[in-house]
JSON list of C-alpha atoms in Angstrom, two decimals:
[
{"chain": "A", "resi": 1, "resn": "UNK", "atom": "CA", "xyz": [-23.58, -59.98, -22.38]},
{"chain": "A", "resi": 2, "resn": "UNK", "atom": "CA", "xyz": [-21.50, -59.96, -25.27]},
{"chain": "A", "resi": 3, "resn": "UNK", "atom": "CA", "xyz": [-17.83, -58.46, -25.73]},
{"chain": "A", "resi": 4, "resn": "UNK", "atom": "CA", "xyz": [-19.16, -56.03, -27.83]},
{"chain": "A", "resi": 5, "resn": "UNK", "atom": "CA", "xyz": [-21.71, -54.77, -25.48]},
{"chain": "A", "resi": 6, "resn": "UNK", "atom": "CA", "xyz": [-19.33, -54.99, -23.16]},
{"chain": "A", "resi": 7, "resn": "UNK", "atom": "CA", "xyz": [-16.88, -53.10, -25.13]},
{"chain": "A", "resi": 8, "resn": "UNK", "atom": "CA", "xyz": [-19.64, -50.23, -25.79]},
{"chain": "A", "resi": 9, "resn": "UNK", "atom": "CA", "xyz": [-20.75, -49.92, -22.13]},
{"chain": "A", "resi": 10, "resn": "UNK", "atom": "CA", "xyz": [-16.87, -49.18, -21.27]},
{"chain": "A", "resi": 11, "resn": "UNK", "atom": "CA", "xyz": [-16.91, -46.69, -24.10]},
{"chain": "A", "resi": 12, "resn": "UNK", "atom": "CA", "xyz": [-19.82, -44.57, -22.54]},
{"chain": "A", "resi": 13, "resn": "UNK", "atom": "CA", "xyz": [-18.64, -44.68, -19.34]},
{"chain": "A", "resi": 14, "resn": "UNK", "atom": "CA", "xyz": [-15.12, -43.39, -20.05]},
{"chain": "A", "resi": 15, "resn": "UNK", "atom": "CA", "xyz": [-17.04, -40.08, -22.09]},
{"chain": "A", "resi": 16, "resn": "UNK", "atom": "CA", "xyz": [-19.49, -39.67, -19.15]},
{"chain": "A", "resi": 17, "resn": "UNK", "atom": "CA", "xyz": [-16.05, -39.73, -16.68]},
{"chain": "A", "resi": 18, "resn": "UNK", "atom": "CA", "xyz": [-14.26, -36.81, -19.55]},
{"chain": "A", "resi": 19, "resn": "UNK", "atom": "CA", "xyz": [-17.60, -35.03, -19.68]},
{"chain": "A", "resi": 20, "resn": "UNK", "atom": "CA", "xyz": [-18.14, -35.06, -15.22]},
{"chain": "A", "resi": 21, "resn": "UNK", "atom": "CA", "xyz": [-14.26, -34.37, -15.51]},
{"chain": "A", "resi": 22, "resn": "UNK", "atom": "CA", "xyz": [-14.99, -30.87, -17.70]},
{"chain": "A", "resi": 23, "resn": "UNK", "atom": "CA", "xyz": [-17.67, -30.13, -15.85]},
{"chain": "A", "resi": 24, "resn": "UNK", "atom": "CA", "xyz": [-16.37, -30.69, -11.92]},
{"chain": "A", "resi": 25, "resn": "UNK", "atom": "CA", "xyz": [-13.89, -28.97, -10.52]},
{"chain": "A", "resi": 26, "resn": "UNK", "atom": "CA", "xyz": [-13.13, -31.33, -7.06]},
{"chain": "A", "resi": 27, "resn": "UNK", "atom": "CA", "xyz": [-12.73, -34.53, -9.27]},
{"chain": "A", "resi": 28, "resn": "UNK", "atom": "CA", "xyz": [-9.81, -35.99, -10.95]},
{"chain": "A", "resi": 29, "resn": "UNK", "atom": "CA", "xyz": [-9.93, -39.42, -9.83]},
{"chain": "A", "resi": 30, "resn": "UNK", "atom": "CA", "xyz": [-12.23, -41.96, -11.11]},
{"chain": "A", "resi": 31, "resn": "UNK", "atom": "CA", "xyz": [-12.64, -46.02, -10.36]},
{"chain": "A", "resi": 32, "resn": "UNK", "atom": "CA", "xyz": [-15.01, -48.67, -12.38]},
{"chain": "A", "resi": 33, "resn": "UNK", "atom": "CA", "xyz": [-15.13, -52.31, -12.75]},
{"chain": "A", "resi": 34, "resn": "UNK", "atom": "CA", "xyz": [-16.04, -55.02, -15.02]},
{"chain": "A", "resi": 35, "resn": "UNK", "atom": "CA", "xyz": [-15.53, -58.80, -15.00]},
{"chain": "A", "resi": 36, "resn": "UNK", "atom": "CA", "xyz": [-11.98, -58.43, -15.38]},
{"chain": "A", "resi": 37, "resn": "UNK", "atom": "CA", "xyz": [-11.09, -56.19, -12.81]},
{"chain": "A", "resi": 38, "resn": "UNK", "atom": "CA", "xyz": [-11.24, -52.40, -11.12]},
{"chain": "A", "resi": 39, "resn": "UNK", "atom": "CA", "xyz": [-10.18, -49.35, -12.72]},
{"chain": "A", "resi": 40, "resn": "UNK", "atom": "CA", "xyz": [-8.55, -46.17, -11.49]},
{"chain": "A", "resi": 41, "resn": "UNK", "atom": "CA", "xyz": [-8.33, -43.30, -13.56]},
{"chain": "A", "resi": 42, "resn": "UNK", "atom": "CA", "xyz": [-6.87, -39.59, -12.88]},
{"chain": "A", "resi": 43, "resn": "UNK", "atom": "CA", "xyz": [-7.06, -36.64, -14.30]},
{"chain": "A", "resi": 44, "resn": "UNK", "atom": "CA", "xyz": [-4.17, -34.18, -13.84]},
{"chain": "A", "resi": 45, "resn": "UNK", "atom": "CA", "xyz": [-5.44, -30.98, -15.53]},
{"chain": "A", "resi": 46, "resn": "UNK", "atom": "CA", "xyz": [-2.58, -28.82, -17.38]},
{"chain": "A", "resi": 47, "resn": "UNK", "atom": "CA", "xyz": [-2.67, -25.15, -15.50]},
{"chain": "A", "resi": 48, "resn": "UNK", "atom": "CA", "xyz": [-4.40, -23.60, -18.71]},
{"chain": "A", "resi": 49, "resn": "UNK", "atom": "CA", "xyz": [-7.47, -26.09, -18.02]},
{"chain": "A", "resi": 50, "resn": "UNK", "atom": "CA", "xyz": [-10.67, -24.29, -16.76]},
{"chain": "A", "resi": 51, "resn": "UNK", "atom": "CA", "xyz": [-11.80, -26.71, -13.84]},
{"chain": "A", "resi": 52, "resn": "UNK", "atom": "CA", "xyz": [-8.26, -26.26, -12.22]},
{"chain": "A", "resi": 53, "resn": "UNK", "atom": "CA", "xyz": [-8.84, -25.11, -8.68]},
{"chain": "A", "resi": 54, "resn": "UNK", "atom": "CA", "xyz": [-7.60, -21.50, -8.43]},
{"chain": "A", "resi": 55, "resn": "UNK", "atom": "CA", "xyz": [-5.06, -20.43, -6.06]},
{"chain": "A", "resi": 56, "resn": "UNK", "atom": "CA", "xyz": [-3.54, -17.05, -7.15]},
{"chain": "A", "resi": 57, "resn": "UNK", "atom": "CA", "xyz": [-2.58, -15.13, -4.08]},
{"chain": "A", "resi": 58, "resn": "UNK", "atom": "CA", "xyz": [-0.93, -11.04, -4.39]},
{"chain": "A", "resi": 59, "resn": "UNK", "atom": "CA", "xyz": [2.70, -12.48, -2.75]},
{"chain": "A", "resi": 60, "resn": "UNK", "atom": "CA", "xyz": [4.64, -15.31, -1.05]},
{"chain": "A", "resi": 61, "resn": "UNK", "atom": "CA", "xyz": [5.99, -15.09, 2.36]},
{"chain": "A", "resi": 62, "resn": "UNK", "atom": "CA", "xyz": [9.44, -13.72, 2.11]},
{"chain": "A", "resi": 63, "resn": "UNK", "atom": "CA", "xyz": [9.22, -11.17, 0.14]},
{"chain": "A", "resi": 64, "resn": "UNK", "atom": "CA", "xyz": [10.10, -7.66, 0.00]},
{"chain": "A", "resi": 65, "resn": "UNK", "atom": "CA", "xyz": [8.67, -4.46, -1.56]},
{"chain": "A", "resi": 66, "resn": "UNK", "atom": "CA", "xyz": [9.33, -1.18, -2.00]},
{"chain": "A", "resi": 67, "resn": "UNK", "atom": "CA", "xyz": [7.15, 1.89, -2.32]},
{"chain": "A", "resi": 68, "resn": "UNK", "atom": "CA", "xyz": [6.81, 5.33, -3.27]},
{"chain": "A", "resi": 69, "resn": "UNK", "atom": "CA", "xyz": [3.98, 7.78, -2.78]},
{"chain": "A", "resi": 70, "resn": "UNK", "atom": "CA", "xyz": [2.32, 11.14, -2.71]},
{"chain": "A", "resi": 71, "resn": "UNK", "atom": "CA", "xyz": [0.69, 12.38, 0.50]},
{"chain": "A", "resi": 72, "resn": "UNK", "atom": "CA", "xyz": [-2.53, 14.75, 1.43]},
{"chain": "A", "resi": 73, "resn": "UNK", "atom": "CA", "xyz": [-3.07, 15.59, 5.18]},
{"chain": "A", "resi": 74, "resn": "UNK", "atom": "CA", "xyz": [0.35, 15.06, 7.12]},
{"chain": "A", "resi": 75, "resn": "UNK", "atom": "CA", "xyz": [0.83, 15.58, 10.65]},
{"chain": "A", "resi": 76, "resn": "UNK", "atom": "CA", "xyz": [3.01, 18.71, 11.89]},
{"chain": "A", "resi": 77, "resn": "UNK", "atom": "CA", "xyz": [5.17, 18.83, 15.36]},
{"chain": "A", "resi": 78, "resn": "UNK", "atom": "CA", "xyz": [1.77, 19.83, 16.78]},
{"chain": "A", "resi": 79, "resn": "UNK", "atom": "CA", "xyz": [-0.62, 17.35, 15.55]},
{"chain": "A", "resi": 80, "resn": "UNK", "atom": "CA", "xyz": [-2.25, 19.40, 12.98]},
{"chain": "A", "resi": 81, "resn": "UNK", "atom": "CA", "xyz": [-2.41, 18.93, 9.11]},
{"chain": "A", "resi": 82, "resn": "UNK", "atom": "CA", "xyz": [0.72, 20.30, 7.89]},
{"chain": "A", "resi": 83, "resn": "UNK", "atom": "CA", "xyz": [-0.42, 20.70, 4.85]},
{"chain": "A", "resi": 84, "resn": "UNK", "atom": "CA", "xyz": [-3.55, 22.25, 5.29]},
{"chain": "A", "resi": 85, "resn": "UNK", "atom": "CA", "xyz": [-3.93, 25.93, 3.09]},
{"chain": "A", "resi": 86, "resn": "UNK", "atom": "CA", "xyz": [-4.69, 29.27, 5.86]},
{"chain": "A", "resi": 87, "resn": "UNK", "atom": "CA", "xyz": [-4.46, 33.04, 5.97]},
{"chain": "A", "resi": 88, "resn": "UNK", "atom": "CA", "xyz": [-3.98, 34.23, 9.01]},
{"chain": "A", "resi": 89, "resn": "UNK", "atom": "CA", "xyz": [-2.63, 36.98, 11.07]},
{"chain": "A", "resi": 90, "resn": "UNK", "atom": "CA", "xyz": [1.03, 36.58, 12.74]},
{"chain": "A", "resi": 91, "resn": "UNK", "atom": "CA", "xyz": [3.27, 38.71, 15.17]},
{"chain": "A", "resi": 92, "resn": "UNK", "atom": "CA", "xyz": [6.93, 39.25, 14.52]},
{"chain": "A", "resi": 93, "resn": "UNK", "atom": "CA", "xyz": [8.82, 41.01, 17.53]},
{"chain": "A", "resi": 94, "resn": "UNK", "atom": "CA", "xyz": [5.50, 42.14, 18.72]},
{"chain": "A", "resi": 95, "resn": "UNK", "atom": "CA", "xyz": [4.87, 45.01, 16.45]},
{"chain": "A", "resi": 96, "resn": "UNK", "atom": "CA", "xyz": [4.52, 43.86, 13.34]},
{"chain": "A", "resi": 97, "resn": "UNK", "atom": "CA", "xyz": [1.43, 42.33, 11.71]},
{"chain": "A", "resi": 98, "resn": "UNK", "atom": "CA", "xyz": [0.95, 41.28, 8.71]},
{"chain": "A", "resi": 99, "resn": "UNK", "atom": "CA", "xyz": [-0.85, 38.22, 6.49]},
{"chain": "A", "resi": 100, "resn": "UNK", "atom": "CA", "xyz": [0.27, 35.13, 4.78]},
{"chain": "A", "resi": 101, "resn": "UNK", "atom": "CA", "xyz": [-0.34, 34.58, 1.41]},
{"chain": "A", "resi": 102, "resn": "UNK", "atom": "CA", "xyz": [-1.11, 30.62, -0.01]},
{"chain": "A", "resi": 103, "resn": "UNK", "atom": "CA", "xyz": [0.23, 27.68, 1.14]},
{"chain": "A", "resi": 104, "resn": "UNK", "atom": "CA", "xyz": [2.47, 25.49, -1.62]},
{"chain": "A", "resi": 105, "resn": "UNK", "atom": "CA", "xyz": [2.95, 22.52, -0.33]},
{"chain": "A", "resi": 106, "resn": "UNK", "atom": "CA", "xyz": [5.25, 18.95, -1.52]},
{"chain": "A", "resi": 107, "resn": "UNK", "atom": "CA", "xyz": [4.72, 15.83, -0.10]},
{"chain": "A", "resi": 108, "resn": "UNK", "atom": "CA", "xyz": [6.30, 12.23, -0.37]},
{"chain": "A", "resi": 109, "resn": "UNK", "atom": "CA", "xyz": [6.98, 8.58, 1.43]},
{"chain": "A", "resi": 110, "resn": "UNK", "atom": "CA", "xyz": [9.30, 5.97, 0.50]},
{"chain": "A", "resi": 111, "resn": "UNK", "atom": "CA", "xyz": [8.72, 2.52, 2.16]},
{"chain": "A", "resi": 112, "resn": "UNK", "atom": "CA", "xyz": [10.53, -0.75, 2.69]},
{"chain": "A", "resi": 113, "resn": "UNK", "atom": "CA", "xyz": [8.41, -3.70, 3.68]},
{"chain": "A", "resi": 114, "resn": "UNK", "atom": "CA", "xyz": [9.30, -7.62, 4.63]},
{"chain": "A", "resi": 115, "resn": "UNK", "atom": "CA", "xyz": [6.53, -10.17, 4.33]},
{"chain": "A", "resi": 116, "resn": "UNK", "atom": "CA", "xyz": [7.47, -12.29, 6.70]},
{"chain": "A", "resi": 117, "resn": "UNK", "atom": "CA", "xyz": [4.28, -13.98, 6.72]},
{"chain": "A", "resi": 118, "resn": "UNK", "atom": "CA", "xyz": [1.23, -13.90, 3.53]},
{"chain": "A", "resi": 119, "resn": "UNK", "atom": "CA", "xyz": [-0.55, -11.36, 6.41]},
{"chain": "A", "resi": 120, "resn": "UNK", "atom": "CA", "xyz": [2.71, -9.51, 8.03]},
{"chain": "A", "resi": 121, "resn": "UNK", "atom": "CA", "xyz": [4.75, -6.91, 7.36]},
{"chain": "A", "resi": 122, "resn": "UNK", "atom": "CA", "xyz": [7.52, -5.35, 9.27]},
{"chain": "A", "resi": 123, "resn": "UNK", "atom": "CA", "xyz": [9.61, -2.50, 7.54]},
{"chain": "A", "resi": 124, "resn": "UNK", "atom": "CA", "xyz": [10.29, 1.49, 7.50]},
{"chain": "A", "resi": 125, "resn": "UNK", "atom": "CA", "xyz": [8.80, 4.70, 6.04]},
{"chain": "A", "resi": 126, "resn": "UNK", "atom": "CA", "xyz": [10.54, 7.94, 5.81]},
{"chain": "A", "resi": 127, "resn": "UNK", "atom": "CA", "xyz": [7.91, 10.98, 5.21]},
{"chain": "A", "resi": 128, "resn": "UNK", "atom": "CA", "xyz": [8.69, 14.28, 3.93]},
{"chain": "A", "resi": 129, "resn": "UNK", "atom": "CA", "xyz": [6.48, 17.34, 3.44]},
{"chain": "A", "resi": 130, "resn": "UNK", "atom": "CA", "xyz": [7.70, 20.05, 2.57]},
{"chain": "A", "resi": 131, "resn": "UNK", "atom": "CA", "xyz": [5.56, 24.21, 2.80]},
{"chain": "A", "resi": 132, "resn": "UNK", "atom": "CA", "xyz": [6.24, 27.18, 1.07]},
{"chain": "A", "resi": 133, "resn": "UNK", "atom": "CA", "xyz": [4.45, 30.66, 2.04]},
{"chain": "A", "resi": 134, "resn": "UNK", "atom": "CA", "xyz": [5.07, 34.13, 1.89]},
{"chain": "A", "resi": 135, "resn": "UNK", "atom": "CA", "xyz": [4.32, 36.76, 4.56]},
{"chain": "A", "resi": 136, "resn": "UNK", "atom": "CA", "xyz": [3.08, 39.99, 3.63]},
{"chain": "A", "resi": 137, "resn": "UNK", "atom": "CA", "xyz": [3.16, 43.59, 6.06]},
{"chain": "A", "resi": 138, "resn": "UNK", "atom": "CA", "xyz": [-1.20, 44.37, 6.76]},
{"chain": "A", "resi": 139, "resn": "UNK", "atom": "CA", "xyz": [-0.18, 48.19, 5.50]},
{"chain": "A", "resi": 140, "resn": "UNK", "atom": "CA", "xyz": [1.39, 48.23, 2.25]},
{"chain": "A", "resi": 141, "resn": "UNK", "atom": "CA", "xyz": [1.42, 44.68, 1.44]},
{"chain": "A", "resi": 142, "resn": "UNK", "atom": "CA", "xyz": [5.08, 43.92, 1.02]},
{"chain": "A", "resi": 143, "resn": "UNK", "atom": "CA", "xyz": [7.13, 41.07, 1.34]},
{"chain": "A", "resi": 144, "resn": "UNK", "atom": "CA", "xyz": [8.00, 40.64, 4.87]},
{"chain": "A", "resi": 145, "resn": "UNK", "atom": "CA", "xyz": [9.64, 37.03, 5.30]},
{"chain": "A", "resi": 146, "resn": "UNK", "atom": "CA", "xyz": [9.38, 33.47, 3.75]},
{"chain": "A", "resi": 147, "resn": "UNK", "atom": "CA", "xyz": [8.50, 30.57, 5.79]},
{"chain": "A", "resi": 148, "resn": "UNK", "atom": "CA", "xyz": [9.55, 26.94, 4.77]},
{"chain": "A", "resi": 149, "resn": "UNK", "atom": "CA", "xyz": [9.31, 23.94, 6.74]},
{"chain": "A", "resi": 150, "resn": "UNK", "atom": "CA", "xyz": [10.37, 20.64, 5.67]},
{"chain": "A", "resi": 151, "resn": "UNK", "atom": "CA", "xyz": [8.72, 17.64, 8.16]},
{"chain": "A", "resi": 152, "resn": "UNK", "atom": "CA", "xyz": [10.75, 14.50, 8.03]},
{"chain": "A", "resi": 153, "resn": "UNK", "atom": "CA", "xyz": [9.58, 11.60, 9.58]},
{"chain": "A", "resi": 154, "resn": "UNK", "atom": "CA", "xyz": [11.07, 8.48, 10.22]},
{"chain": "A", "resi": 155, "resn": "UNK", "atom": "CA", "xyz": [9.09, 5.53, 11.63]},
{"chain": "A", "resi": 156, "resn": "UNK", "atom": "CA", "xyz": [8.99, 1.52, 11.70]},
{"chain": "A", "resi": 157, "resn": "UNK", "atom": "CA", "xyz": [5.77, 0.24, 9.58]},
{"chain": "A", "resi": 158, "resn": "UNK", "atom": "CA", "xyz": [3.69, -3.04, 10.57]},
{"chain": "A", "resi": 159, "resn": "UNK", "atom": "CA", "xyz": [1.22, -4.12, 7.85]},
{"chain": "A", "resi": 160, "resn": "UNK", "atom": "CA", "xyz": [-1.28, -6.66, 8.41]},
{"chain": "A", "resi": 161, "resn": "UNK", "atom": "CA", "xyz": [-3.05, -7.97, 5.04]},
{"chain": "A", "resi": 162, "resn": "UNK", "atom": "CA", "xyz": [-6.82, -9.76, 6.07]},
{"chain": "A", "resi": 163, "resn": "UNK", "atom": "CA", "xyz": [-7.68, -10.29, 2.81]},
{"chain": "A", "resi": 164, "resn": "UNK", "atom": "CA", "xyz": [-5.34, -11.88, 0.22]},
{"chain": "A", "resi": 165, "resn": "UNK", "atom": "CA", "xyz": [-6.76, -13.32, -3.24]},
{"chain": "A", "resi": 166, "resn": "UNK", "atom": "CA", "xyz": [-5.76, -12.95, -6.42]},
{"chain": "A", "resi": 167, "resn": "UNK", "atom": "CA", "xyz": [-4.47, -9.53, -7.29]},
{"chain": "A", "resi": 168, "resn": "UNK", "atom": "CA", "xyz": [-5.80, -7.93, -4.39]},
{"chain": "A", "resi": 169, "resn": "UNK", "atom": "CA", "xyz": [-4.51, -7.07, -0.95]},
{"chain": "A", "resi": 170, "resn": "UNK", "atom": "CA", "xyz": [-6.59, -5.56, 1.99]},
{"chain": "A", "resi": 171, "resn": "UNK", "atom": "CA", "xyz": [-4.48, -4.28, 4.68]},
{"chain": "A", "resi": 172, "resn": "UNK", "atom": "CA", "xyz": [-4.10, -2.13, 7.69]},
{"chain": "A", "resi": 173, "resn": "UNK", "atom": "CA", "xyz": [-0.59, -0.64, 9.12]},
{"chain": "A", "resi": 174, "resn": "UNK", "atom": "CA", "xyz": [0.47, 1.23, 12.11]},
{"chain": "A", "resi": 175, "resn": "UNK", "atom": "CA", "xyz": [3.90, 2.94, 12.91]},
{"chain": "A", "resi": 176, "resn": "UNK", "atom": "CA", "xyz": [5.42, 5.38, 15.39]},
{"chain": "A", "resi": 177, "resn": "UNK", "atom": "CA", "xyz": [8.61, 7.01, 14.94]},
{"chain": "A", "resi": 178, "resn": "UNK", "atom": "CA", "xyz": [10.15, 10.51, 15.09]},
{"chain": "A", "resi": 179, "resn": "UNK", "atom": "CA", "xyz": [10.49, 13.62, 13.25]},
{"chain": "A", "resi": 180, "resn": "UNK", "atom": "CA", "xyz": [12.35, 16.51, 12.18]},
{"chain": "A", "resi": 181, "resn": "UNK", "atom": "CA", "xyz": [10.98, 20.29, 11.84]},
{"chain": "A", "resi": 182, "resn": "UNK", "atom": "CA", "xyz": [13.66, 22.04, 10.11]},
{"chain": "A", "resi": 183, "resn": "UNK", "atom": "CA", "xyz": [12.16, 25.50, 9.30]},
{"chain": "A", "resi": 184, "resn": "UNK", "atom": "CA", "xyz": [13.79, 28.88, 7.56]},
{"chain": "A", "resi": 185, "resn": "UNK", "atom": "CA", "xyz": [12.49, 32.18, 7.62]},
{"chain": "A", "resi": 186, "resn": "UNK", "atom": "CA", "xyz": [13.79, 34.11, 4.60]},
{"chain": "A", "resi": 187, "resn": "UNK", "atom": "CA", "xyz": [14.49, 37.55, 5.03]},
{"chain": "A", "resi": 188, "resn": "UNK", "atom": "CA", "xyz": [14.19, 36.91, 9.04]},
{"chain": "A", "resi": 189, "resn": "UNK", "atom": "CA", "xyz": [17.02, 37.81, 11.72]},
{"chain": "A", "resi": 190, "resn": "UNK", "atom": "CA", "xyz": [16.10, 34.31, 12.48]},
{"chain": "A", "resi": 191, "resn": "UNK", "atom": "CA", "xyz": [16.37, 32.73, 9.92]},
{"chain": "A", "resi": 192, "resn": "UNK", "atom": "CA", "xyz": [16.30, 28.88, 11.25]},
{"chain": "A", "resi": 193, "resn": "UNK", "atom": "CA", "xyz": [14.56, 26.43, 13.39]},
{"chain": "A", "resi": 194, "resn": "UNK", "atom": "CA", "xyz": [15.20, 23.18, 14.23]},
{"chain": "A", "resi": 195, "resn": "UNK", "atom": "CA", "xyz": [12.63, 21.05, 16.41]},
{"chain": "A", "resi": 196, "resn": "UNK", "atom": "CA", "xyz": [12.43, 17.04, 16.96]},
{"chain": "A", "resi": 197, "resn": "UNK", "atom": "CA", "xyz": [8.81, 15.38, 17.72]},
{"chain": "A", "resi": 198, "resn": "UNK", "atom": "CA", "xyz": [7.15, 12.43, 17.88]},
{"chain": "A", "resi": 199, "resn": "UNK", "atom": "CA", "xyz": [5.22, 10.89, 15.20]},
{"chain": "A", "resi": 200, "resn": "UNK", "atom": "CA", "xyz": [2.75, 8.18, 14.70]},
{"chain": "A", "resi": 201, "resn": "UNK", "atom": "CA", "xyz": [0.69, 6.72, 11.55]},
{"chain": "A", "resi": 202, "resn": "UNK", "atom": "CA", "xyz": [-2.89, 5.03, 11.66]},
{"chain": "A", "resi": 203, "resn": "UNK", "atom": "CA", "xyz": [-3.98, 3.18, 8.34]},
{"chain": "A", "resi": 204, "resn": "UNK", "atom": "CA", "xyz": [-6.72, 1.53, 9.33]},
{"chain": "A", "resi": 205, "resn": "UNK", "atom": "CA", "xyz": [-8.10, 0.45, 5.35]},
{"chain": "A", "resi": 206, "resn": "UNK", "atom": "CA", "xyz": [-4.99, -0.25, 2.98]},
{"chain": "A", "resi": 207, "resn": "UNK", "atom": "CA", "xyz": [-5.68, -1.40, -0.55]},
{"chain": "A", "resi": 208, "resn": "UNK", "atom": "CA", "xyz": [-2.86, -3.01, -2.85]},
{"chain": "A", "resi": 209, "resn": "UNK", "atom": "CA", "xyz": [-3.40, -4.39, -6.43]},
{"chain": "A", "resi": 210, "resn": "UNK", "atom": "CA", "xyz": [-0.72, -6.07, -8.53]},
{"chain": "A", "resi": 211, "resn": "UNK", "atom": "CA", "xyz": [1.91, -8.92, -7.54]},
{"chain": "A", "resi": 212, "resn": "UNK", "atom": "CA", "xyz": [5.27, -7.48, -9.12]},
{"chain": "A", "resi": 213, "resn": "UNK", "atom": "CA", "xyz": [4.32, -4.13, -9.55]},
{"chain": "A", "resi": 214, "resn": "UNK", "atom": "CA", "xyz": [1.54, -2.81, -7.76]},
{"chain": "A", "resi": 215, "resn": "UNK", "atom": "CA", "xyz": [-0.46, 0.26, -7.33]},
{"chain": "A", "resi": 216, "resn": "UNK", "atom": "CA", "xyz": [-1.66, 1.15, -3.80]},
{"chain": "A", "resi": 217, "resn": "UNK", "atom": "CA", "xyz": [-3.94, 3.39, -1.78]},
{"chain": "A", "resi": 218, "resn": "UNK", "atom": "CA", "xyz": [-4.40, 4.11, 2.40]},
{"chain": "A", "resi": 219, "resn": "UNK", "atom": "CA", "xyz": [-6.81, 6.00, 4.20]},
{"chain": "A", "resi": 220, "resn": "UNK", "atom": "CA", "xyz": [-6.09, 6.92, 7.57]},
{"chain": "A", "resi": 221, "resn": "UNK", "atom": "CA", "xyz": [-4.47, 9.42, 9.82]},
{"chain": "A", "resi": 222, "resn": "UNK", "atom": "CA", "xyz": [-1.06, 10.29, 11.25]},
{"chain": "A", "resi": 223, "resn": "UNK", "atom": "CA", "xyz": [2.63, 11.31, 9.97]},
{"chain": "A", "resi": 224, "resn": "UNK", "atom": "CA", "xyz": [2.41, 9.83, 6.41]},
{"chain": "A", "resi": 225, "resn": "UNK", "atom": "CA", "xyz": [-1.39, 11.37, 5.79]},
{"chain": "A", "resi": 226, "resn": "UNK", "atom": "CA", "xyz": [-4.78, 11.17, 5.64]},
{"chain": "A", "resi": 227, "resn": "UNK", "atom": "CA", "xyz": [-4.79, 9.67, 1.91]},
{"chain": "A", "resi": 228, "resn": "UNK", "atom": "CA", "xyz": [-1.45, 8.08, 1.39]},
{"chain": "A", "resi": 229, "resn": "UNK", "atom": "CA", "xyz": [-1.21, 7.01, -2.67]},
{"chain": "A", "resi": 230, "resn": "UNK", "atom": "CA", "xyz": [1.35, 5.14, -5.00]},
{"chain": "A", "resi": 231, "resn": "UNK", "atom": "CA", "xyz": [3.45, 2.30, -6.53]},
{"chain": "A", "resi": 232, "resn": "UNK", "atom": "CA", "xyz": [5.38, -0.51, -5.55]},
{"chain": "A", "resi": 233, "resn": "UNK", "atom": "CA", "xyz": [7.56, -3.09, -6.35]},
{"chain": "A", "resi": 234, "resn": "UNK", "atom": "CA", "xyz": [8.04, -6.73, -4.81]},
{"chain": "A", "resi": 235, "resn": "UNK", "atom": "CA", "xyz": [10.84, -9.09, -5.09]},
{"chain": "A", "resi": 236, "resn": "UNK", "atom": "CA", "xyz": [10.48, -12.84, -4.90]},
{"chain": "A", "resi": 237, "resn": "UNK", "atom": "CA", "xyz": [6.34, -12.87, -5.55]},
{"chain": "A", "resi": 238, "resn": "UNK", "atom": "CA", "xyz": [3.57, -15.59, -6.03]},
{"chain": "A", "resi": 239, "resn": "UNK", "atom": "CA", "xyz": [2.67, -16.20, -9.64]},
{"chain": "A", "resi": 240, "resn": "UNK", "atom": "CA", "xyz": [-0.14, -18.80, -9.15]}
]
């Protein structure tokens, strides 16, 4: 064989090891031989390259994150939806009746979460709704009292995350806690109430998407609602 045969033959076999490189993800590393020896050659593929092997994740471990949301369907000191619109009769001293005209209701959570772990979180969540209805008298239909409660809740949050890839974080969280009733009647000779209970939150399906900032969603039931939607933000994420 001559040395330019030889010389061609080397040729074509580097371009078929760039072409199997561009087309195979698993392979960087390639060995041939002639009469003058063995050959190792690798491939270390720049980040931009397409047949890098992904590995984007939504956070590191360490890291912490902060959120803010909007509630629908929190819990009240009697394990009802707080928030949930009625007319209905009501008794004041036993000789009045009257009915209630709509509900207006306001409803917010602020959380603080450490990943400890890529799957766990341990951190806090403060709830607060907050009602608004007037009372009217059955007979004439005047303004009898106004009732506003505020709910505050207060409660330690684990999260754990059982699906983690790219953007995307699948999660579910459970907390227990306590909470504050703190209720005025306007125009009422008792005009405020004050009542502790005990809370709890059950999220079985969380979803997260972003790494820095992030927008979230969680259905489930308990203290911080039965949809449970927002933003966060996370310090110290993965970016690959």
């Amino acid at each position: 064989m001559t040395k330019l045969t030889k010389g061609l033959l080397r040729l074509l076999l580097l371009g078929a090891m760039v072409v199997a490189t561009n087309n195979a993800i698993a392979q960087h590393t390639y060995s041939f031989s002639d009469e003058l020896g063995t050959y190792r050659v690798k491939f270390k593929p720049h980040k931009a390259t397409k047949f890098e092997t992904p590995t984007a994740k939504p956070l590191l471990s360490s890291t912490h994150e902060l959120r803010l949301g909007i509630l629908w369907g929190g819990l009240d000191y009697y394990g009802d939806i707080a928030n949930e619109s009625s007319i209905y009769l009501y008794s004041d001293s036993g000789n009045v009746t009257g009915i209630s005209g709509p509900d207006h209701w306001y409803a917010f959570t602020l959380d603080y979460g450490y990943w400890a772990r890529e799957w766990f979180s341990i951190g806090g969540s403060i709830s607060w709704i907050a009602g608004l209805c007037n009372y009217y008298n059955e007979y004439d239909r005047k303004l009898a009292f106004t009732d506003h409660r505020n709910y505050i809740s207060i409660m330690p949050i684990a999260r754990f995350a059982w699906v983690r890839k790219g953007r995307v974080q699948l999660y579910s969280s459970i907390g227990f806690g306590l909470g504050i009733l703190y209720q005025r009647f306007h125009h009422s000779p008792n005009p405020i109430k004050v009542k502790p209970y005990f809370t709890y939150d059950l999220k079985p399906f969380g979803i997260a998407v972003g790494r820095k900032w992030f927008g979230y969603m969680e259905l489930g039931y308990g203290s911080r609602g039965v949809i449970n939607v927002g933003f966060g933000y996370r310090i110290n994420t993965k970016t690959k």
